[in-house]
mmCIF file of C-alpha atoms in Angstrom:
data_model
loop_
_atom_site.group_PDB
_atom_site.id
_atom_site.type_symbol
_atom_site.label_atom_id
_atom_site.label_comp_id
_atom_site.label_asym_id
_atom_site.label_seq_id
_atom_site.Cartn_x
_atom_site.Cartn_y
_atom_site.Cartn_z
ATOM 1 C CA MET A 1 -17.936 -85.204 90.934
ATOM 2 C CA ARG A 2 -16.130 -82.133 92.248
ATOM 3 C CA LEU A 3 -12.583 -82.599 93.504
ATOM 4 C CA THR A 4 -11.651 -80.793 96.684
ATOM 5 C CA ILE A 5 -8.605 -78.573 96.933
ATOM 6 C CA ARG A 6 -7.040 -81.125 99.274
ATOM 7 C CA THR A 7 -7.489 -83.871 96.684
ATOM 8 C CA LYS A 8 -6.016 -81.674 93.963
ATOM 9 C CA LEU A 9 -3.009 -80.777 96.103
ATOM 10 C CA THR A 10 -2.495 -84.445 96.988
ATOM 11 C CA ALA A 11 -2.601 -85.402 93.306
ATOM 12 C CA LEU A 12 -0.188 -82.580 92.454
ATOM 13 C CA PHE A 13 2.301 -83.565 95.161
ATOM 14 C CA ALA A 14 2.036 -87.262 94.246
ATOM 15 C CA LEU A 15 2.485 -86.498 90.538
ATOM 16 C CA LEU A 16 5.582 -84.438 91.299
ATOM 17 C CA PHE A 17 7.037 -87.308 93.322
ATOM 18 C CA VAL A 18 6.205 -89.860 90.616
ATOM 19 C CA VAL A 19 7.896 -87.753 87.935
ATOM 20 C CA LEU A 20 11.031 -87.184 90.021
ATOM 21 C CA ALA A 21 11.204 -90.823 91.136
ATOM 22 C CA GLY A 22 10.693 -91.994 87.562
ATOM 23 C CA VAL A 23 13.551 -89.768 86.389
ATOM 24 C CA LEU A 24 15.742 -91.120 89.212
ATOM 25 C CA VAL A 25 15.012 -94.785 88.425
ATOM 26 C CA THR A 26 15.509 -94.279 84.689
ATOM 27 C CA THR A 27 18.761 -92.382 85.185
ATOM 28 C CA ALA A 28 20.156 -94.999 87.584
ATOM 29 C CA TYR A 29 19.239 -97.805 85.215
ATOM 30 C CA LEU A 30 20.863 -96.090 82.231
ATOM 31 C CA PHE A 31 24.027 -95.311 84.236
ATOM 32 C CA VAL A 32 24.376 -98.941 85.352
ATOM 33 C CA ALA A 33 23.605 -100.238 81.865
ATOM 34 C CA SER A 34 26.203 -97.982 80.239
ATOM 35 C CA ALA A 35 28.813 -98.789 82.882
ATOM 36 C CA THR A 36 28.469 -102.591 82.416
ATOM 37 C CA THR A 37 28.823 -102.872 78.635
ATOM 38 C CA PRO A 38 31.574 -105.317 77.461
ATOM 39 C CA GLU A 39 33.561 -102.494 75.979
ATOM 40 C CA ALA A 40 33.412 -100.471 79.183
ATOM 41 C CA GLN A 41 34.278 -103.487 81.330
ATOM 42 C CA GLN A 42 37.176 -104.493 79.010
ATOM 43 C CA ALA A 43 38.543 -100.969 79.073
ATOM 44 C CA ASP A 44 38.269 -100.835 82.879
ATOM 45 C CA ARG A 45 39.960 -104.185 83.322
ATOM 46 C CA GLN A 46 42.741 -103.185 80.911
ATOM 47 C CA ARG A 47 43.259 -99.910 82.737
ATOM 48 C CA LEU A 48 43.335 -101.527 86.180
ATOM 49 C CA LEU A 49 45.783 -104.218 85.009
ATOM 50 C CA GLU A 50 48.104 -101.663 83.486
ATOM 51 C CA GLU A 51 48.026 -99.569 86.664
ATOM 52 C CA ALA A 52 48.782 -102.605 88.854
ATOM 53 C CA LEU A 53 51.665 -103.796 86.713
ATOM 54 C CA ALA A 54 53.042 -100.299 86.423
ATOM 55 C CA ASP A 55 53.176 -100.116 90.226
ATOM 56 C CA GLN A 56 55.362 -103.252 90.116
ATOM 57 C CA GLY A 57 57.576 -101.891 87.354
ATOM 58 C CA VAL A 58 56.269 -104.231 84.669
ATOM 59 C CA THR A 59 55.397 -102.975 81.201
ATOM 60 C CA LEU A 60 52.956 -104.883 79.020
ATOM 61 C CA PRO A 61 54.099 -105.780 75.533
ATOM 62 C CA ASP A 62 52.219 -104.619 72.494
ATOM 63 C CA ALA A 63 48.993 -106.451 71.756
ATOM 64 C CA PRO A 64 49.536 -109.632 69.746
ATOM 65 C CA THR A 65 48.198 -110.078 66.322
ATOM 66 C CA PRO A 66 44.599 -111.387 66.455
ATOM 67 C CA MET A 67 44.235 -115.053 65.740
ATOM 68 C CA PRO A 68 42.391 -116.136 62.638
ATOM 69 C CA SER A 69 38.752 -116.795 63.208
ATOM 70 C CA GLY A 70 37.618 -120.371 63.694
ATOM 71 C CA ARG A 71 40.379 -121.348 66.139
ATOM 72 C CA PRO A 72 39.512 -122.899 69.546
ATOM 73 C CA ASP A 73 40.526 -119.678 71.347
ATOM 74 C CA ASP A 74 37.714 -117.899 69.464
ATOM 75 C CA ALA A 75 35.096 -120.354 70.797
ATOM 76 C CA VAL A 76 36.280 -119.950 74.387
ATOM 77 C CA GLY A 77 36.262 -116.165 74.064
ATOM 78 C CA GLN A 78 32.757 -116.195 72.607
ATOM 79 C CA ALA A 79 31.515 -118.396 75.443
ATOM 80 C CA LEU A 80 33.035 -116.086 78.014
ATOM 81 C CA ALA A 81 31.500 -113.080 76.255
ATOM 82 C CA ASP A 82 28.062 -114.734 76.242
ATOM 83 C CA ILE A 83 28.354 -115.532 79.946
ATOM 84 C CA ALA A 84 29.361 -111.935 80.679
ATOM 85 C CA THR A 85 26.427 -110.619 78.633
ATOM 86 C CA GLN A 86 23.954 -112.893 80.434
ATOM 87 C CA VAL A 87 25.298 -111.904 83.855
ATOM 88 C CA ARG A 88 25.051 -108.263 82.889
ATOM 89 C CA GLN A 89 21.438 -108.701 81.734
ATOM 90 C CA ASN A 90 20.518 -110.535 84.947
ATOM 91 C CA VAL A 91 22.004 -107.719 87.004
ATOM 92 C CA LEU A 92 20.084 -105.099 85.002
ATOM 93 C CA ASP A 93 16.776 -107.044 85.258
ATOM 94 C CA ASP A 94 17.208 -107.469 89.007
ATOM 95 C CA LEU A 95 18.028 -103.760 89.348
ATOM 96 C CA LEU A 96 14.930 -102.814 87.351
ATOM 97 C CA GLN A 97 12.604 -105.062 89.377
ATOM 98 C CA ARG A 98 13.919 -103.829 92.693
ATOM 99 C CA SER A 99 13.757 -100.218 91.537
ATOM 100 C CA LEU A 100 10.133 -100.565 90.378
ATOM 101 C CA LEU A 101 9.152 -102.242 93.664
ATOM 102 C CA ALA A 102 10.816 -99.470 95.656
ATOM 103 C CA PHE A 103 9.169 -96.947 93.345
ATOM 104 C CA ALA A 104 5.669 -98.401 93.968
ATOM 105 C CA LEU A 105 6.118 -98.530 97.754
ATOM 106 C CA SER A 106 7.532 -95.009 97.807
ATOM 107 C CA ALA A 107 4.601 -93.785 95.688
ATOM 108 C CA LEU A 108 2.082 -95.162 98.218
ATOM 109 C CA VAL A 109 3.947 -93.519 101.071
ATOM 110 C CA ALA A 110 4.185 -90.296 99.055
ATOM 111 C CA VAL A 111 0.411 -90.206 98.430
ATOM 112 C CA ALA A 112 -0.305 -90.681 102.142
ATOM 113 C CA LEU A 113 2.218 -87.997 103.094
ATOM 114 C CA ALA A 114 0.878 -85.677 100.394
ATOM 115 C CA TRP A 115 -2.689 -86.104 101.744
ATOM 116 C CA TRP A 116 -1.510 -85.323 105.274
ATOM 117 C CA LEU A 117 0.592 -82.384 104.101
ATOM 118 C CA ALA A 118 -2.289 -80.937 102.049
ATOM 119 C CA GLY A 119 -4.519 -81.166 105.113
ATOM 120 C CA ARG A 120 -1.942 -79.353 107.208
ATOM 121 C CA VAL A 121 -1.536 -76.651 104.583
ATOM 122 C CA LEU A 122 -5.292 -76.129 104.196
ATOM 123 C CA ARG A 123 -6.155 -76.254 107.901
ATOM 124 C CA PRO A 124 -6.166 -72.439 108.270
ATOM 125 C CA VAL A 125 -8.502 -72.211 105.282
ATOM 126 C CA ASP A 126 -10.869 -74.730 106.923
ATOM 127 C CA GLU A 127 -10.847 -72.660 110.111
ATOM 128 C CA ILE A 128 -11.774 -69.535 108.172
ATOM 129 C CA SER A 129 -14.477 -71.430 106.242
ATOM 130 C CA GLN A 130 -16.023 -72.789 109.457
ATOM 131 C CA ALA A 131 -15.931 -69.351 111.038
ATOM 132 C CA ALA A 132 -17.607 -67.800 107.996
ATOM 133 C CA SER A 133 -20.336 -70.469 107.925
ATOM 134 C CA THR A 134 -21.324 -69.729 111.539
ATOM 135 C CA LEU A 135 -21.533 -65.959 111.153
ATOM 136 C CA SER A 136 -24.762 -64.137 111.861
ATOM 137 C CA GLU A 137 -25.765 -60.693 112.990
ATOM 138 C CA ARG A 138 -25.232 -61.832 116.569
ATOM 139 C CA THR A 139 -21.742 -63.305 116.066
ATOM 140 C CA LEU A 140 -19.995 -60.558 114.120
ATOM 141 C CA ASP A 141 -17.911 -59.782 117.201
ATOM 142 C CA ARG A 142 -16.059 -63.099 116.894
ATOM 143 C CA ARG A 143 -12.488 -63.041 115.637
ATOM 144 C CA LEU A 144 -9.992 -65.635 114.463
ATOM 145 C CA SER A 145 -6.826 -66.173 116.453
ATOM 146 C CA GLU A 146 -3.936 -64.250 114.903
ATOM 147 C CA GLU A 147 -1.243 -66.215 116.721
ATOM 148 C CA GLY A 148 1.307 -67.903 114.517
ATOM 149 C CA PRO A 149 3.880 -67.017 111.883
ATOM 150 C CA ASP A 150 3.559 -63.937 109.745
ATOM 151 C CA ASP A 151 2.956 -65.860 106.538
ATOM 152 C CA GLU A 152 0.233 -65.838 103.889
ATOM 153 C CA PHE A 153 -2.268 -67.550 106.179
ATOM 154 C CA GLY A 154 -1.485 -65.161 109.011
ATOM 155 C CA ARG A 155 -2.198 -62.244 106.710
ATOM 156 C CA LEU A 156 -5.382 -63.986 105.536
ATOM 157 C CA ARG A 157 -6.589 -64.294 109.154
ATOM 158 C CA ARG A 158 -5.912 -60.618 109.793
ATOM 159 C CA ALA A 159 -7.684 -59.651 106.582
ATOM 160 C CA PHE A 160 -10.671 -61.808 107.554
ATOM 161 C CA ASN A 161 -10.805 -60.241 111.010
ATOM 162 C CA GLY A 162 -10.618 -56.802 109.429
ATOM 163 C CA MET A 163 -13.516 -57.715 107.143
ATOM 164 C CA LEU A 164 -15.535 -58.867 110.188
ATOM 165 C CA ALA A 165 -14.821 -55.579 111.939
ATOM 166 C CA ARG A 166 -16.017 -53.614 108.913
ATOM 167 C CA LEU A 167 -19.118 -55.792 108.593
ATOM 168 C CA GLU A 168 -19.893 -55.352 112.286
ATOM 169 C CA SER A 169 -19.538 -51.587 111.974
ATOM 170 C CA ALA A 170 -21.652 -51.461 108.804
ATOM 171 C CA PHE A 171 -24.318 -53.727 110.277
ATOM 172 C CA ASP A 172 -24.508 -51.668 113.463
ATOM 173 C CA ALA A 173 -24.859 -48.525 111.347
ATOM 174 C CA ARG A 174 -27.615 -50.156 109.295
ATOM 175 C CA GLN A 175 -29.386 -51.286 112.436
ATOM 176 C CA ARG A 176 -29.209 -47.798 113.882
ATOM 177 C CA PHE A 177 -30.432 -46.299 110.622
ATOM 178 C CA ALA A 178 -33.334 -48.754 110.427
ATOM 179 C CA ALA A 179 -34.272 -48.058 114.037
ATOM 180 C CA ASP A 180 -33.999 -44.296 113.602
ATOM 181 C CA ALA A 181 -35.907 -44.342 110.307
ATOM 182 C CA SER A 182 -38.599 -46.558 111.781
ATOM 183 C CA HIS A 183 -38.964 -44.277 114.766
ATOM 184 C CA GLU A 184 -38.952 -41.079 112.741
ATOM 185 C CA LEU A 185 -41.478 -42.449 110.246
ATOM 186 C CA ARG A 186 -43.771 -44.149 112.728
ATOM 187 C CA THR A 187 -43.996 -41.125 115.016
ATOM 188 C CA PRO A 188 -45.842 -38.878 112.526
ATOM 189 C CA LEU A 189 -47.921 -41.853 111.412
ATOM 190 C CA ALA A 190 -48.945 -42.471 115.005
ATOM 191 C CA VAL A 191 -49.847 -38.789 115.401
ATOM 192 C CA LEU A 192 -51.964 -38.906 112.252
ATOM 193 C CA ARG A 193 -53.683 -42.088 113.406
ATOM 194 C CA ALA A 194 -54.378 -40.613 116.836
ATOM 195 C CA SER A 195 -55.803 -37.452 115.238
ATOM 196 C CA ALA A 196 -58.051 -39.533 112.988
ATOM 197 C CA ASP A 197 -59.199 -41.592 115.960
ATOM 198 C CA ASN A 198 -60.023 -38.422 117.900
ATOM 199 C CA VAL A 199 -62.174 -37.206 115.042
ATOM 200 C CA LEU A 200 -63.944 -40.557 114.699
ATOM 201 C CA THR A 201 -64.579 -40.847 118.440
ATOM 202 C CA SER A 202 -65.748 -37.268 118.887
ATOM 203 C CA PRO A 203 -69.450 -36.885 119.872
ATOM 204 C CA ARG A 204 -70.741 -35.408 116.637
ATOM 205 C CA PRO A 205 -68.164 -35.186 113.863
ATOM 206 C CA SER A 206 -69.292 -33.762 110.588
ATOM 207 C CA ARG A 207 -69.785 -36.093 107.678
ATOM 208 C CA GLN A 208 -66.880 -34.565 105.791
ATOM 209 C CA ALA A 209 -64.600 -34.789 108.818
ATOM 210 C CA ARG A 210 -65.544 -38.436 109.383
ATOM 211 C CA GLU A 211 -64.853 -39.338 105.769
ATOM 212 C CA LEU A 212 -61.545 -37.499 105.871
ATOM 213 C CA ALA A 213 -60.552 -39.176 109.145
ATOM 214 C CA GLU A 214 -61.411 -42.624 107.772
ATOM 215 C CA GLU A 215 -59.339 -41.936 104.656
ATOM 216 C CA VAL A 216 -56.413 -40.704 106.739
ATOM 217 C CA GLU A 217 -56.593 -43.765 108.990
ATOM 218 C CA GLN A 218 -56.675 -46.083 105.986
ATOM 219 C CA GLN A 219 -53.713 -44.398 104.308
ATOM 220 C CA VAL A 220 -51.746 -44.368 107.552
ATOM 221 C CA GLY A 221 -52.311 -48.112 107.854
ATOM 222 C CA ARG A 222 -51.100 -48.632 104.317
ATOM 223 C CA ALA A 223 -48.038 -46.458 104.909
ATOM 224 C CA ASP A 224 -47.209 -48.327 108.100
ATOM 225 C CA SER A 225 -47.594 -51.678 106.311
ATOM 226 C CA LEU A 226 -45.446 -50.473 103.414
ATOM 227 C CA MET A 227 -42.713 -49.275 105.765
ATOM 228 C CA THR A 228 -42.722 -52.617 107.588
ATOM 229 C CA SER A 229 -42.451 -54.462 104.277
ATOM 230 C CA LEU A 230 -39.599 -52.285 103.065
ATOM 231 C CA LEU A 231 -37.687 -52.839 106.307
ATOM 232 C CA THR A 232 -38.290 -56.575 105.936
ATOM 233 C CA LEU A 233 -36.923 -56.497 102.395
ATOM 234 C CA ALA A 234 -33.892 -54.544 103.595
ATOM 235 C CA ARG A 235 -33.286 -57.199 106.225
ATOM 236 C CA ALA A 236 -33.751 -59.987 103.655
ATOM 237 C CA ASP A 237 -31.357 -58.303 101.218
ATOM 238 C CA ASP A 238 -28.676 -58.058 103.873
ATOM 239 C CA VAL A 239 -25.614 -60.287 103.601
ATOM 240 C CA ILE A 240 -25.694 -61.521 107.192
ATOM 241 C CA HIS A 241 -28.701 -63.343 108.597
ATOM 242 C CA THR A 242 -29.467 -64.959 111.911
ATOM 243 C CA ARG A 243 -29.747 -68.724 111.863
ATOM 244 C CA GLU A 244 -31.746 -70.217 114.723
ATOM 245 C CA PRO A 245 -33.608 -73.509 115.160
ATOM 246 C CA LEU A 246 -37.237 -72.943 114.196
ATOM 247 C CA ASP A 247 -40.302 -75.046 113.524
ATOM 248 C CA LEU A 248 -42.549 -73.861 110.710
ATOM 249 C CA ALA A 249 -45.484 -75.496 112.493
ATOM 250 C CA ASP A 250 -45.039 -73.251 115.550
ATOM 251 C CA VAL A 251 -44.587 -70.149 113.409
ATOM 252 C CA ALA A 252 -47.673 -70.962 111.330
ATOM 253 C CA ALA A 253 -49.752 -71.554 114.450
ATOM 254 C CA GLU A 254 -48.717 -68.163 115.874
ATOM 255 C CA VAL A 255 -49.448 -66.375 112.591
ATOM 256 C CA VAL A 256 -52.887 -67.966 112.192
ATOM 257 C CA SER A 257 -53.723 -67.241 115.825
ATOM 258 C CA ALA A 258 -52.822 -63.574 115.322
ATOM 259 C CA VAL A 259 -55.039 -63.141 112.232
ATOM 260 C CA SER A 260 -57.965 -65.254 113.484
ATOM 261 C CA PRO A 261 -59.979 -62.253 114.807
ATOM 262 C CA ARG A 262 -59.573 -60.484 111.492
ATOM 263 C CA ALA A 263 -60.555 -63.642 109.571
ATOM 264 C CA THR A 264 -63.622 -64.129 111.764
ATOM 265 C CA ALA A 265 -64.700 -60.531 111.224
ATOM 266 C CA ALA A 266 -64.304 -60.983 107.454
ATOM 267 C CA GLY A 267 -66.184 -64.306 107.474
ATOM 268 C CA VAL A 268 -63.162 -66.290 106.290
ATOM 269 C CA GLU A 269 -62.668 -69.811 107.617
ATOM 270 C CA ILE A 270 -59.030 -70.792 108.212
ATOM 271 C CA ASP A 271 -58.135 -74.492 108.041
ATOM 272 C CA LEU A 272 -54.810 -75.157 109.793
ATOM 273 C CA ASP A 273 -53.093 -78.520 109.258
ATOM 274 C CA ILE A 274 -49.582 -78.611 110.739
ATOM 275 C CA ALA A 275 -46.887 -81.168 111.496
ATOM 276 C CA ASP A 276 -43.302 -80.799 112.649
ATOM 277 C CA ALA A 277 -41.139 -78.983 110.086
ATOM 278 C CA PRO A 278 -37.854 -77.932 111.739
ATOM 279 C CA VAL A 279 -35.581 -75.479 109.903
ATOM 280 C CA LEU A 280 -32.645 -73.162 110.562
ATOM 281 C CA GLY A 281 -33.577 -69.601 109.759
ATOM 282 C CA ASP A 282 -33.956 -65.976 110.651
ATOM 283 C CA PRO A 283 -36.995 -65.891 112.985
ATOM 284 C CA VAL A 284 -38.061 -62.400 111.909
ATOM 285 C CA LEU A 285 -37.905 -63.202 108.204
ATOM 286 C CA VAL A 286 -39.555 -66.608 108.488
ATOM 287 C CA GLU A 287 -42.400 -65.168 110.569
ATOM 288 C CA ARG A 288 -42.894 -62.358 108.039
ATOM 289 C CA MET A 289 -42.864 -64.846 105.165
ATOM 290 C CA LEU A 290 -45.678 -66.925 106.675
ATOM 291 C CA ALA A 291 -47.561 -63.801 107.759
ATOM 292 C CA ASN A 292 -47.463 -62.470 104.201
ATOM 293 C CA LEU A 293 -48.728 -65.763 102.807
ATOM 294 C CA VAL A 294 -51.686 -65.855 105.191
ATOM 295 C CA ASP A 295 -52.349 -62.108 104.835
ATOM 296 C CA ASN A 296 -52.442 -62.377 101.047
ATOM 297 C CA ALA A 297 -54.751 -65.376 101.249
ATOM 298 C CA LEU A 298 -57.119 -63.384 103.472
ATOM 299 C CA ARG A 299 -56.857 -60.166 101.490
ATOM 300 C CA TYR A 300 -57.487 -61.672 98.052
ATOM 301 C CA ASN A 301 -60.457 -63.909 98.734
ATOM 302 C CA ARG A 302 -64.050 -64.347 97.630
ATOM 303 C CA ALA A 303 -66.845 -62.309 99.160
ATOM 304 C CA SER A 304 -68.846 -65.464 99.917
ATOM 305 C CA GLU A 305 -67.726 -68.952 100.913
ATOM 306 C CA ALA A 306 -64.280 -67.590 101.643
ATOM 307 C CA TRP A 307 -61.695 -69.946 103.069
ATOM 308 C CA VAL A 308 -57.947 -70.193 103.639
ATOM 309 C CA ARG A 309 -56.021 -73.425 104.065
ATOM 310 C CA CYS A 310 -52.567 -73.472 105.695
ATOM 311 C CA ARG A 311 -50.652 -76.736 105.698
ATOM 312 C CA VAL A 312 -47.175 -77.425 107.154
ATOM 313 C CA TRP A 313 -45.258 -80.711 106.908
ATOM 314 C CA SER A 314 -41.861 -82.330 106.272
ATOM 315 C CA GLU A 315 -40.955 -84.542 103.356
ATOM 316 C CA ALA A 316 -37.720 -85.932 101.893
ATOM 317 C CA GLY A 317 -35.426 -83.655 103.879
ATOM 318 C CA ARG A 318 -37.495 -80.536 103.157
ATOM 319 C CA ALA A 319 -39.768 -78.420 105.356
ATOM 320 C CA LEU A 320 -42.829 -77.282 103.434
ATOM 321 C CA VAL A 321 -45.611 -74.774 103.992
ATOM 322 C CA GLU A 322 -48.531 -74.373 101.609
ATOM 323 C CA VAL A 323 -51.214 -71.685 101.762
ATOM 324 C CA SER A 324 -54.279 -71.793 99.493
ATOM 325 C CA ASN A 325 -57.380 -69.649 99.283
ATOM 326 C CA ALA A 326 -60.676 -69.261 97.433
ATOM 327 C CA GLY A 327 -59.927 -66.111 95.492
ATOM 328 C CA PRO A 328 -60.590 -64.782 92.024
ATOM 329 C CA ALA A 329 -59.645 -66.844 88.995
ATOM 330 C CA LEU A 330 -56.027 -66.458 87.883
ATOM 331 C CA ALA A 331 -54.228 -67.494 84.718
ATOM 332 C CA ALA A 332 -51.011 -69.476 85.179
ATOM 333 C CA ALA A 333 -49.210 -67.007 82.902
ATOM 334 C CA ASP A 334 -50.056 -64.114 85.254
ATOM 335 C CA ILE A 335 -48.612 -65.716 88.393
ATOM 336 C CA PRO A 336 -44.882 -64.867 87.875
ATOM 337 C CA ALA A 337 -45.759 -61.141 87.781
ATOM 338 C CA LEU A 338 -47.219 -61.406 91.283
ATOM 339 C CA PHE A 339 -43.706 -62.091 92.639
ATOM 340 C CA GLU A 340 -42.325 -58.849 91.205
ATOM 341 C CA ARG A 341 -42.011 -55.926 93.602
ATOM 342 C CA PHE A 342 -44.934 -53.474 93.587
ATOM 343 C CA SER A 343 -46.866 -55.644 91.137
ATOM 344 C CA ARG A 344 -50.341 -56.805 92.203
ATOM 345 C CA GLY A 345 -51.650 -58.173 88.918
ATOM 346 C CA ASP A 346 -54.529 -56.942 86.802
ATOM 347 C CA GLN A 347 -57.181 -58.599 88.943
ATOM 348 C CA ARG A 348 -55.884 -57.240 92.239
ATOM 349 C CA SER A 349 -55.743 -53.520 91.596
ATOM 350 C CA GLU A 350 -58.968 -52.900 93.513
ATOM 351 C CA VAL A 351 -57.698 -54.537 96.695
ATOM 352 C CA ALA A 352 -55.731 -52.506 99.222
ATOM 353 C CA GLY A 353 -52.098 -53.599 99.130
ATOM 354 C CA HIS A 354 -48.627 -52.423 98.220
ATOM 355 C CA GLY A 355 -47.427 -55.297 96.020
ATOM 356 C CA LEU A 356 -44.633 -56.516 98.312
ATOM 357 C CA GLY A 357 -46.255 -59.513 99.983
ATOM 358 C CA LEU A 358 -45.253 -62.278 97.576
ATOM 359 C CA PRO A 359 -41.909 -60.650 96.604
ATOM 360 C CA ILE A 360 -40.965 -60.775 100.290
ATOM 361 C CA VAL A 361 -41.986 -64.445 100.395
ATOM 362 C CA ALA A 362 -39.794 -65.222 97.375
ATOM 363 C CA ARG A 363 -36.837 -63.248 98.729
ATOM 364 C CA VAL A 364 -36.973 -64.828 102.185
ATOM 365 C CA ALA A 365 -37.187 -68.283 100.615
ATOM 366 C CA ARG A 366 -34.079 -67.597 98.503
ATOM 367 C CA VAL A 367 -32.210 -66.299 101.535
ATOM 368 C CA HIS A 368 -32.897 -69.641 103.245
ATOM 369 C CA GLU A 369 -31.943 -71.684 100.146
ATOM 370 C CA GLY A 370 -35.582 -72.514 99.498
ATOM 371 C CA VAL A 371 -37.870 -72.467 96.495
ATOM 372 C CA VAL A 372 -41.371 -71.094 95.938
ATOM 373 C CA ASP A 373 -44.021 -72.670 93.699
ATOM 374 C CA ALA A 374 -47.415 -71.139 92.916
ATOM 375 C CA TRP A 375 -50.342 -72.333 90.839
ATOM 376 C CA PRO A 376 -53.977 -71.304 90.353
ATOM 377 C CA GLY A 377 -56.776 -73.245 92.004
ATOM 378 C CA GLU A 378 -59.259 -75.220 89.946
ATOM 379 C CA GLU A 379 -62.125 -73.017 91.148
ATOM 380 C CA GLY A 380 -60.107 -69.820 91.495
ATOM 381 C CA GLY A 381 -57.695 -68.595 94.087
ATOM 382 C CA LEU A 382 -54.000 -69.231 94.435
ATOM 383 C CA SER A 383 -51.858 -71.889 96.086
ATOM 384 C CA VAL A 384 -48.323 -70.997 97.166
ATOM 385 C CA ARG A 385 -45.868 -73.592 98.444
ATOM 386 C CA VAL A 386 -42.530 -72.764 100.066
ATOM 387 C CA SER A 387 -39.920 -75.499 100.440
ATOM 388 C CA LEU A 388 -36.948 -74.971 102.773
ATOM 389 C CA PRO A 389 -34.096 -77.317 103.745
ATOM 390 C CA ALA A 390 -35.111 -79.241 106.859
ATOM 391 C CA ARG A 391 -32.955 -78.879 109.940
ATOM 392 C CA ARG A 392 -30.860 -81.928 110.763
ATOM 393 C CA ASP A 393 -30.351 -82.620 114.438
ATOM 394 C CA GLU A 394 -26.640 -82.532 115.221
ATOM 395 C CA PRO A 395 -25.245 -85.526 117.142
ATOM 396 C CA ALA A 396 -24.531 -84.938 120.810
ATOM 397 C CA PHE A 397 -20.892 -85.175 121.887
#
């Protein structure tokens, strides 16, 4: 069990009070006990009597010679001494009991006050923590209030706001760079694709020109896919991510609908089984994660009797999506390598791809505090399951 900072501060404050109160009670008890000893009381009474008689001009004679022991005066003196000792002990016991009772009540009050005081002290930290937990690429313009005293927490707020300003500036620069790079890279790719299409659609292209145009078009497609994947990885590796309410079922349905024409042309049957699976996530990353899963299942499939199964459901506070296919046989020991960047495995080298599909899936899952499991099918192929924390509906106020 982890103790919170507030609990630790409360325990520290309460311990400090207990130590100080214990020292106070012990000191008071020892002072009273030392001040009520018979010798101290006798000396005080003797001093007070001498001072009173001196004020009246009377001088006490020298002390008489002590009487032999065993005389009646000794018995009376012993009885008086015993009574004085018992009274003194009763006074000390009563003082101790009352002090301990006051100590216990004060300790309870001190714990409650320490808990309240720790909460007051840590309130600025809670505000900063809540602000940090709600940050996304769309809320970097928010700032904490800097009103208040110029103390440590005031400086912490200003430092946090300064960090947000730097993050906003860096994120805007990254966004501009990604947009500029995407535009600058896609423009020549689009020109190359258009040139290849012109050659392929010309009335009578030569055989060599047609083959070259088909190769150019294929490589342009791969380059465009690679660039999209790299931009997705850059977005996934970013510190700040958008968090929006999503349903994996809706995303899966859109992804499958988009690839259905391609699956039909390839003779692949897609079985879609979905149920509600709400999550909080980055819509771009989550859509790319599911698209990569389905794309990989289509790409690495059998030539005959090809099929892809996509299942989405919720279970035990988790939102799950599982994609399986009828692909080539895989060994369980070879599966971890498929999640490494630019690694396609020994059995996949002949299939067009750039080796970033499953690494993107794994990275997006980690960004959303999820886990990825993969295992080979009994008759070949691969099954990949992604488990993300399910979204809890917040109570309405």
